[in-house]
């Protein structure tokens, strides 16, 4: 990666990362508070409603935002046409959702779902006004502006949801909070984007972008199906209470990957598009970004797995203890699911969305069958086992597809992850030993959790400094790219690593 592009990418990730971290911190705080104010059944109903709403929302701007990011040259008429199509399609989707909300409520045997889904569907129209402006911000890598809008939306959503929950609105506190977030994002993106819908609305000119966008949308739909089939199966076969438990476990287990992976993908989208004709550089960037994600996400996932019992008791409370088994399985699944979205983004950026659509269709079929079988055989544990046993095999196929198209070495890809995985496993052993010692001493659960976290962090830091010394140099280069003077790193442990 050339120095200017590398520096721009690192700064974009830092801006988005700091904003996303603050947003996740706010969201986590409100989620933990809401978990004590609301019941698992409330969360289960919201999970069911959001499954349908999230699925329909993929058609809201029919992938034209991704097309705008991917295409090099755009005309005002093309973008105006995309905006008109996005708004029109959102109105159509609102009508369809209003009609479908009744049958969905009947299918899941909860009449309240009809009103919830109908209300949430208003967000389609609200969001359509911000979709194209957001795409322009992403295309120009204006992630500082995006992060600011996102933080504000999460803050206002949290305030709304917690306030309504305290007033006794139950699950509706989550519904209205979601609409507030959609409105803030749409208004913020529109105001900060350099694009405005003036002049002629070139519907015909937007057709090519719409066709590319439809392939992207198809891919997203299949991705959504296999990513949410577990919730549909749990909600239908095991009931809302079990879905609430599973949903909370999923939210907690995917917190590290949703935080880190999503921000890297947001930056990778325009970056990979710029490098789509330079395959060697593209592959190098993919390897470096994969390692960057793993350095942060892997120790977080394995650390949460090692102290899962204490973590759930302290963070969520005793009524959520049934989360432990699905939570542990989902942490293991996260080792794969945190890094393979980069591979999907490669296929999109090089314009091979048909191949990606075929892969996600395969995942939708295989994972759905695995979830149904798991739920019938062993309830929540069976559904969780499907993620651990089946999904990693599918990820190998995705890597093979990328390898054939770009020349990315599968061996180099897996090799770059081995030192990080070894370090996290070593950390887990240390945490488990410390955990056993703490229980022997008869300490309180919050104290045990704090000691586990501290010992795990020290063990992983020691691994990076004394064993995986490449990590030290990578961290040094990132800090320099962010503007830190190189002279500050002429000391231990950076000097030690460079001389080894």
Coordinates of C-alpha atoms in Angstrom, one line a residue:
X1 CA 0.0 0.0 0.0
X2 CA 1.4 3.4 -0.9
X3 CA 2.3 5.6 2.0
X4 CA -0.4 8.3 1.3
X5 CA -3.2 5.7 0.8
X6 CA -2.0 3.7 3.8
X7 CA -2.0 6.8 6.0
X8 CA -5.5 7.9 4.7
X9 CA -6.8 4.4 5.4
X10 CA -5.4 4.2 8.9
X11 CA -6.8 7.6 9.8
X12 CA -10.2 6.7 8.3
X13 CA -10.2 3.5 10.5
X14 CA -9.2 5.5 13.5
X15 CA -11.9 8.1 13.1
X16 CA -14.5 5.5 12.5
X17 CA -13.1 3.3 15.2
X18 CA -13.1 5.9 17.9
X19 CA -16.7 6.9 16.9
X20 CA -17.8 3.3 16.8
X21 CA -16.2 2.5 20.1
X22 CA -17.9 5.4 21.8
X23 CA -21.2 4.4 20.2
X24 CA -20.8 0.8 21.2
X25 CA -20.0 1.9 24.8
X26 CA -23.2 3.9 24.9
X27 CA -25.2 1.1 23.3
X28 CA -23.7 -1.5 25.7
X29 CA -24.6 0.7 28.7
X30 CA -28.2 1.1 27.6
X31 CA -28.5 -2.6 26.7
X32 CA -27.3 -3.7 30.1
X33 CA -29.7 -1.3 31.8
X34 CA -32.6 -2.4 29.5
X35 CA -31.7 -6.0 30.2
X36 CA -32.7 -5.3 33.9
X37 CA -35.8 -3.3 33.0
X38 CA -37.2 -5.6 30.3
X39 CA -37.8 -9.3 30.2
X40 CA -36.3 -12.0 27.9
X41 CA -39.8 -12.2 26.3
X42 CA -39.7 -8.5 25.4
X43 CA -36.3 -8.9 23.7
X44 CA -37.7 -12.0 21.9
X45 CA -40.6 -10.1 20.4
X46 CA -38.2 -7.3 19.3
X47 CA -35.9 -9.9 17.8
X48 CA -38.8 -11.4 15.7
X49 CA -40.0 -8.0 14.6
X50 CA -36.4 -6.9 13.6
X51 CA -35.8 -10.1 11.7
X52 CA -38.5 -9.1 9.2
X53 CA -37.8 -5.4 9.2
X54 CA -34.0 -6.0 8.7
X55 CA -34.8 -8.4 5.8
X56 CA -37.1 -6.0 4.0
X57 CA -34.7 -3.1 4.6
X58 CA -32.1 -4.7 2.2
X59 CA -34.5 -3.7 -0.6
X60 CA -34.8 -0.2 0.6
X61 CA -32.2 1.3 -1.7
X62 CA -31.7 -1.9 -3.7
X63 CA -27.9 -1.8 -3.2
X64 CA -27.4 1.5 -5.1
X65 CA -25.3 2.8 -2.2
X66 CA -22.7 0.1 -2.8
X67 CA -22.9 0.8 -6.6
X68 CA -22.1 4.5 -6.0
X69 CA -19.1 3.6 -3.9
X70 CA -17.8 1.0 -6.4
X71 CA -18.2 3.1 -9.6
X72 CA -15.4 5.5 -10.5
X73 CA -17.3 8.2 -12.5
X74 CA -20.8 9.4 -11.6
X75 CA -23.0 12.0 -13.1
X76 CA -25.5 14.2 -11.2
X77 CA -28.4 12.8 -13.3
X78 CA -27.4 9.2 -12.4
X79 CA -27.3 9.9 -8.6
X80 CA -30.6 11.9 -8.8
X81 CA -32.2 8.9 -10.4
X82 CA -30.9 6.6 -7.7
X83 CA -32.3 8.9 -5.1
X84 CA -35.7 8.9 -6.7
X85 CA -35.7 5.1 -7.0
X86 CA -34.7 4.7 -3.4
X87 CA -37.5 6.9 -2.1
X88 CA -40.1 5.3 -4.3
X89 CA -39.0 1.8 -3.3
X90 CA -39.2 2.7 0.4
X91 CA -42.8 3.7 0.0
X92 CA -43.6 0.4 -1.8
X93 CA -41.8 -1.5 0.9
X94 CA -43.8 0.3 3.6
X95 CA -47.1 -0.7 2.0
X96 CA -45.9 -4.4 1.6
X97 CA -44.8 -4.5 5.2
X98 CA -48.1 -3.1 6.5
X99 CA -50.0 -5.9 4.6
X100 CA -47.6 -8.6 5.7
X101 CA -47.5 -7.6 9.4
X102 CA -50.8 -9.5 10.2
X103 CA -49.8 -12.9 8.8
X104 CA -46.4 -12.6 10.5
X105 CA -48.1 -12.0 13.8
X106 CA -50.3 -15.0 13.2
X107 CA -47.3 -17.2 12.3
X108 CA -45.4 -16.4 15.5
X109 CA -48.6 -16.4 17.5
X110 CA -48.2 -12.9 19.0
X111 CA -50.7 -10.3 18.0
X112 CA -48.6 -7.4 19.3
X113 CA -46.1 -8.1 16.5
X114 CA -48.5 -6.5 13.9
X115 CA -48.4 -3.1 15.5
X116 CA -44.6 -3.3 16.2
X117 CA -43.7 -4.3 12.6
X118 CA -46.1 -1.7 11.1
X119 CA -44.5 1.1 13.2
X120 CA -40.9 0.0 12.5
X121 CA -41.7 0.0 8.8
X122 CA -41.9 3.8 8.8
X123 CA -38.2 3.7 9.2
X124 CA -37.9 2.5 5.5
X125 CA -39.1 5.9 4.2
X126 CA -37.1 7.8 6.8
X127 CA -33.9 5.9 5.9
X128 CA -34.3 6.3 2.1
X129 CA -33.6 10.0 2.4
X130 CA -30.1 9.4 3.9
X131 CA -29.0 6.3 1.9
X132 CA -27.5 8.1 -1.1
X133 CA -25.9 10.9 1.0
X134 CA -24.3 8.3 3.2
X135 CA -22.9 6.5 0.2
X136 CA -21.2 9.7 -1.0
X137 CA -19.6 10.1 2.5
X138 CA -18.3 6.6 2.3
X139 CA -17.0 7.0 -1.2
X140 CA -14.9 10.0 -0.2
X141 CA -13.9 8.2 3.0
X142 CA -15.5 10.9 5.2
X143 CA -15.7 8.5 8.1
X144 CA -15.3 11.2 10.7
X145 CA -18.6 12.7 9.7
X146 CA -20.2 9.3 9.6
X147 CA -18.9 8.5 13.1
X148 CA -20.3 11.7 14.5
X149 CA -23.8 11.0 13.1
X150 CA -23.7 7.4 14.3
X151 CA -22.7 8.4 17.9
X152 CA -25.5 11.0 18.0
X153 CA -28.1 8.5 16.8
X154 CA -27.1 5.8 19.3
X155 CA -27.1 8.3 22.1
X156 CA -30.6 9.6 21.3
X157 CA -31.8 6.0 20.8
X158 CA -30.5 4.9 24.1
X159 CA -32.0 7.9 25.9
X160 CA -35.3 7.3 24.3
X161 CA -35.4 3.5 25.0
X162 CA -34.2 3.8 28.6
X163 CA -36.7 6.6 29.4
X164 CA -39.6 4.8 27.9
X165 CA -38.6 1.5 29.7
X166 CA -38.5 3.3 33.0
X167 CA -42.0 4.7 32.2
X168 CA -43.3 1.1 31.7
X169 CA -43.6 1.0 27.9
X170 CA -42.0 -2.5 27.8
X171 CA -41.0 -3.7 24.3
X172 CA -42.2 -0.4 22.7
X173 CA -39.3 1.4 24.3
X174 CA -37.1 -0.6 21.9
X175 CA -39.4 0.2 18.9
X176 CA -39.5 3.9 19.4
X177 CA -35.7 4.0 20.1
X178 CA -35.1 2.3 16.8
X179 CA -37.1 4.9 14.8
X180 CA -35.3 7.8 16.6
X181 CA -32.0 6.4 15.5
X182 CA -33.1 6.0 11.9
X183 CA -34.3 9.6 11.8
X184 CA -31.1 11.0 13.3
X185 CA -28.9 9.1 10.8
X186 CA -31.0 10.1 7.8
X187 CA -31.0 13.8 8.7
X188 CA -27.3 13.8 9.7
X189 CA -26.1 12.1 6.5
X190 CA -28.2 14.4 4.3
X191 CA -26.9 17.6 6.0
X192 CA -23.2 16.5 5.9
X193 CA -23.1 15.1 2.4
X194 CA -21.8 17.3 -0.5
X195 CA -24.5 15.9 -2.8
X196 CA -27.9 17.5 -3.2
X197 CA -30.8 16.4 -5.5
X198 CA -30.9 19.2 -8.1
X199 CA -31.4 19.2 -11.8
X200 CA -32.8 16.4 -13.9
X201 CA -33.7 13.0 -12.3
X202 CA -32.0 10.5 -14.7
X203 CA -34.0 7.3 -14.0
X204 CA -32.6 5.7 -17.2
X205 CA -29.1 6.7 -16.3
X206 CA -29.5 5.0 -12.9
X207 CA -30.5 1.6 -14.4
X208 CA -26.9 0.3 -14.7
X209 CA -26.3 1.3 -11.0
X210 CA -29.5 -0.3 -10.1
X211 CA -28.6 -3.6 -11.9
X212 CA -25.3 -3.8 -10.0
X213 CA -27.1 -2.9 -6.9
X214 CA -29.6 -5.7 -7.3
X215 CA -26.8 -8.2 -7.4
X216 CA -25.4 -6.7 -4.2
X217 CA -28.9 -6.8 -2.7
X218 CA -29.3 -10.4 -3.7
X219 CA -26.1 -11.2 -1.9
X220 CA -27.2 -9.3 1.2
X221 CA -30.6 -11.1 1.2
X222 CA -29.0 -14.5 1.2
X223 CA -26.5 -13.4 3.8
X224 CA -29.4 -12.1 5.9
X225 CA -31.3 -15.4 5.5
X226 CA -28.5 -17.6 6.9
X227 CA -27.5 -15.0 9.5
X228 CA -31.0 -14.8 10.9
X229 CA -32.3 -18.2 10.2
X230 CA -31.2 -19.2 13.7
X231 CA -33.5 -16.6 15.2
X232 CA -36.4 -17.6 13.1
X233 CA -36.0 -21.2 14.0
X234 CA -35.5 -20.5 17.7
X235 CA -38.5 -18.1 17.8
X236 CA -40.8 -20.5 15.9
X237 CA -39.7 -23.9 17.5
X238 CA -38.5 -22.8 21.0
X239 CA -40.6 -19.7 21.7
X240 CA -39.9 -16.0 22.4
X241 CA -38.3 -16.6 25.8
X242 CA -35.7 -18.9 24.3
X243 CA -35.2 -16.4 21.5
X244 CA -34.7 -13.6 24.0
X245 CA -32.0 -15.6 25.7
X246 CA -30.4 -16.6 22.4
X247 CA -30.6 -13.0 21.1
X248 CA -28.9 -11.6 24.2
X249 CA -26.1 -14.3 23.9
X250 CA -25.7 -13.4 20.3
X251 CA -25.5 -9.7 20.9
X252 CA -22.9 -10.1 23.7
X253 CA -20.8 -12.7 21.8
X254 CA -20.7 -10.6 18.6
X255 CA -19.9 -7.3 20.3
X256 CA -16.2 -7.4 19.6
X257 CA -16.6 -8.5 16.0
X258 CA -19.4 -6.1 15.2
X259 CA -17.4 -3.3 16.7
X260 CA -14.1 -4.0 14.9
X261 CA -15.1 -5.8 11.8
X262 CA -17.8 -3.4 10.8
X263 CA -15.5 -0.4 11.0
X264 CA -12.8 -2.1 9.0
X265 CA -15.3 -3.2 6.3
X266 CA -16.6 0.4 6.0
X267 CA -13.1 1.5 5.2
X268 CA -12.3 -1.6 3.1
X269 CA -15.2 -1.0 0.7
X270 CA -13.8 2.2 -1.0
X271 CA -10.2 1.1 -0.5
X272 CA -10.7 -2.3 -2.2
X273 CA -12.5 -0.5 -5.0
X274 CA -9.5 1.7 -5.6
X275 CA -7.2 -1.4 -5.7
X276 CA -9.5 -3.7 -7.7
X277 CA -7.1 -3.6 -10.7
X278 CA -3.9 -4.1 -8.6
X279 CA -4.4 -7.7 -7.4
X280 CA -1.0 -8.1 -5.6
X281 CA -1.5 -4.9 -3.6
X282 CA -5.1 -5.9 -2.9
X283 CA -4.1 -9.3 -1.5
X284 CA -1.5 -7.7 0.7
X285 CA -4.0 -5.3 2.1
X286 CA -6.5 -8.1 2.8
X287 CA -3.8 -10.0 4.8
X288 CA -2.9 -7.0 6.8
X289 CA -6.5 -6.1 7.6
X290 CA -7.3 -9.7 8.5
X291 CA -4.4 -9.7 11.0
X292 CA -5.5 -6.3 12.3
X293 CA -9.0 -7.6 13.0
X294 CA -7.7 -10.8 14.6
X295 CA -5.3 -9.0 16.9
X296 CA -8.2 -7.3 18.6
X297 CA -11.2 -9.6 18.2
X298 CA -9.6 -13.0 18.9
X299 CA -8.4 -12.2 22.4
X300 CA -11.7 -10.5 23.2
X301 CA -13.7 -13.6 22.1
X302 CA -11.5 -16.2 23.7
X303 CA -11.3 -14.1 26.9
X304 CA -15.1 -13.8 27.1
X305 CA -15.4 -17.6 26.5
X306 CA -12.9 -18.4 29.3
X307 CA -14.8 -16.3 31.9
X308 CA -18.3 -16.6 30.4
X309 CA -19.9 -17.8 33.6
X310 CA -18.7 -14.9 35.7
X311 CA -19.2 -12.4 32.8
X312 CA -22.9 -13.3 32.4
X313 CA -23.6 -13.2 36.2
X314 CA -22.0 -9.8 36.7
X315 CA -23.0 -8.1 33.4
X316 CA -26.6 -9.4 32.8
X317 CA -27.6 -11.0 36.1
X318 CA -28.7 -14.5 37.2
X319 CA -31.9 -14.6 35.1
X320 CA -29.7 -14.7 32.0
X321 CA -27.5 -17.6 33.1
X322 CA -29.0 -19.8 30.4
X323 CA -27.1 -17.7 27.9
X324 CA -23.9 -19.4 28.8
X325 CA -24.0 -22.3 26.4
X326 CA -25.0 -20.5 23.2
X327 CA -22.8 -17.6 24.2
X328 CA -19.7 -19.9 24.4
X329 CA -20.5 -21.5 21.0
X330 CA -21.0 -18.1 19.4
X331 CA -17.7 -16.9 20.7
X332 CA -16.0 -19.8 18.9
X333 CA -18.0 -19.0 15.7
X334 CA -16.9 -15.4 15.9
X335 CA -13.2 -16.4 15.3
X336 CA -14.3 -17.1 11.7
X337 CA -17.1 -14.7 11.2
X338 CA -15.1 -11.7 12.4
X339 CA -12.6 -12.0 9.5
X340 CA -14.4 -13.5 6.5
X341 CA -16.5 -10.4 5.7
X342 CA -13.3 -9.0 4.2
X343 CA -13.3 -11.8 1.7
X344 CA -16.9 -11.0 0.8
X345 CA -15.9 -7.4 0.3
X346 CA -13.1 -8.4 -2.1
X347 CA -15.6 -10.1 -4.4
X348 CA -17.9 -7.1 -4.3
X349 CA -15.1 -4.6 -4.9
X350 CA -13.7 -6.5 -8.0
X351 CA -17.2 -6.6 -9.4
X352 CA -17.8 -10.3 -9.0
X353 CA -21.0 -10.1 -7.0
X354 CA -22.6 -13.0 -8.8
X355 CA -20.0 -15.4 -7.3
X356 CA -20.7 -13.9 -3.9
X357 CA -24.5 -14.3 -4.4
X358 CA -24.0 -18.0 -5.2
X359 CA -21.9 -18.5 -2.1
X360 CA -24.4 -16.7 0.2
X361 CA -27.2 -18.7 -1.4
X362 CA -25.4 -21.9 -0.5
X363 CA -24.9 -20.6 3.1
X364 CA -28.6 -19.7 3.4
X365 CA -29.7 -23.3 2.4
X366 CA -27.0 -25.2 4.4
X367 CA -27.2 -23.1 7.6
X368 CA -31.0 -23.0 7.7
X369 CA -31.2 -26.8 7.5
X370 CA -28.5 -27.1 10.2
X371 CA -30.4 -24.7 12.5
X372 CA -33.6 -26.6 12.1
X373 CA -31.9 -30.0 12.7
X374 CA -30.0 -28.5 15.7
X375 CA -33.2 -27.0 17.3
X376 CA -35.2 -30.3 17.0
X377 CA -32.3 -32.4 18.3
X378 CA -31.0 -30.3 21.2
X379 CA -32.7 -26.9 21.5
X380 CA -30.5 -23.9 21.9
X381 CA -27.4 -26.0 22.2
X382 CA -28.2 -27.6 18.9
X383 CA -28.6 -24.3 17.1
X384 CA -25.4 -23.0 18.6
X385 CA -23.5 -26.2 17.6
X386 CA -24.6 -25.6 13.9
X387 CA -22.6 -22.3 13.9
X388 CA -19.5 -24.0 15.3
X389 CA -19.6 -27.2 13.2
X390 CA -21.0 -26.1 9.8
X391 CA -20.1 -22.4 9.3
X392 CA -16.3 -22.8 9.3
X393 CA -16.5 -25.3 6.5
X394 CA -18.5 -22.8 4.4
X395 CA -15.9 -20.1 5.0
X396 CA -13.2 -22.3 3.4
X397 CA -15.2 -22.3 0.2
X398 CA -15.4 -18.5 0.3
X399 CA -11.6 -18.2 0.7
X400 CA -11.1 -20.6 -2.2
X401 CA -13.4 -18.5 -4.4
X402 CA -11.4 -15.4 -3.6
X403 CA -8.1 -17.3 -4.1
X404 CA -9.1 -18.4 -7.6
X405 CA -10.1 -14.9 -8.6
X406 CA -7.3 -12.8 -7.1
X407 CA -4.5 -15.2 -6.5
X408 CA -4.6 -14.8 -2.7
X409 CA -2.7 -17.7 -1.2
X410 CA -4.9 -19.8 1.2
X411 CA -1.8 -20.9 3.0
X412 CA -0.6 -17.4 3.6
X413 CA -4.1 -16.4 4.7
X414 CA -4.3 -19.1 7.4
X415 CA -0.6 -18.7 8.4
X416 CA -1.1 -15.0 9.2
X417 CA -3.7 -16.0 11.8
X418 CA -1.8 -18.8 13.5
X419 CA 0.4 -16.7 15.8
X420 CA -2.6 -14.7 17.0
X421 CA -4.7 -17.8 17.6
X422 CA -1.8 -19.4 19.5
X423 CA -1.5 -16.2 21.7
X424 CA -5.2 -16.2 22.5
X425 CA -5.2 -19.9 23.4
X426 CA -2.2 -19.3 25.7
X427 CA -4.1 -16.4 27.3
X428 CA -7.2 -18.6 27.8
X429 CA -5.1 -21.2 29.7
X430 CA -3.7 -18.5 32.0
X431 CA -7.3 -17.2 32.6
X432 CA -8.6 -20.7 33.4
X433 CA -5.8 -21.3 35.8
X434 CA -6.3 -18.0 37.6
X435 CA -10.1 -18.7 37.7
X436 CA -9.5 -22.0 39.5
X437 CA -7.2 -20.3 42.0
X438 CA -9.8 -17.6 42.6
X439 CA -12.5 -20.1 43.3
X440 CA -10.3 -21.9 45.7
X441 CA -9.8 -18.7 47.6
X442 CA -13.5 -18.3 47.8
X443 CA -13.6 -14.7 46.4
X444 CA -16.7 -12.9 45.2
X445 CA -17.8 -13.3 41.5
X446 CA -17.1 -9.6 40.5
X447 CA -13.6 -9.8 42.0
X448 CA -12.9 -13.1 40.2
X449 CA -14.1 -11.6 36.9
X450 CA -11.8 -8.5 37.4
X451 CA -8.8 -10.7 38.1
X452 CA -9.5 -12.9 35.1
X453 CA -9.7 -9.9 32.8
X454 CA -6.5 -8.4 34.2
X455 CA -4.5 -11.7 34.0
X456 CA -5.8 -12.3 30.5
X457 CA -4.8 -8.9 29.3
X458 CA -1.3 -9.2 30.8
X459 CA -0.8 -12.7 29.3
X460 CA -1.8 -11.6 25.8
X461 CA 0.4 -8.5 26.0
X462 CA 3.3 -10.6 27.1
X463 CA 2.7 -12.9 24.1
X464 CA 2.7 -10.0 21.7
X465 CA 5.9 -8.5 23.1
X466 CA 8.0 -11.6 23.6
X467 CA 6.7 -14.1 21.0
X468 CA 4.7 -12.4 18.2
X469 CA 7.1 -9.5 17.6
X470 CA 5.7 -8.7 14.2
X471 CA 2.7 -7.3 16.0
X472 CA 4.8 -4.7 17.8
X473 CA 6.1 -3.4 14.5
X474 CA 2.7 -3.3 13.0
X475 CA 1.4 -1.3 16.0
X476 CA 4.3 1.0 15.6
X477 CA 3.6 1.7 11.9
X478 CA -0.1 2.3 12.6
X479 CA 0.7 4.8 15.3
X480 CA 3.2 6.6 13.0
X481 CA 0.5 6.7 10.2
X482 CA -1.8 8.3 12.7
X483 CA 0.7 11.1 13.2
X484 CA 2.8 10.1 16.1
X485 CA 6.5 11.0 15.8
X486 CA 8.7 8.0 14.9
X487 CA 11.3 9.1 17.5
X488 CA 8.9 8.1 20.3
X489 CA 9.2 4.5 19.3
X490 CA 13.0 4.2 19.6
X491 CA 12.6 2.5 22.9
X492 CA 11.5 -0.8 24.4
X493 CA 9.6 -2.9 23.3
X494 CA 9.7 -1.4 19.7
X495 CA 13.5 -1.4 19.5
X496 CA 13.7 -4.9 20.9
X497 CA 11.3 -6.2 18.3
X498 CA 13.1 -4.5 15.4
X499 CA 16.4 -6.0 16.4
X500 CA 15.1 -9.5 16.8

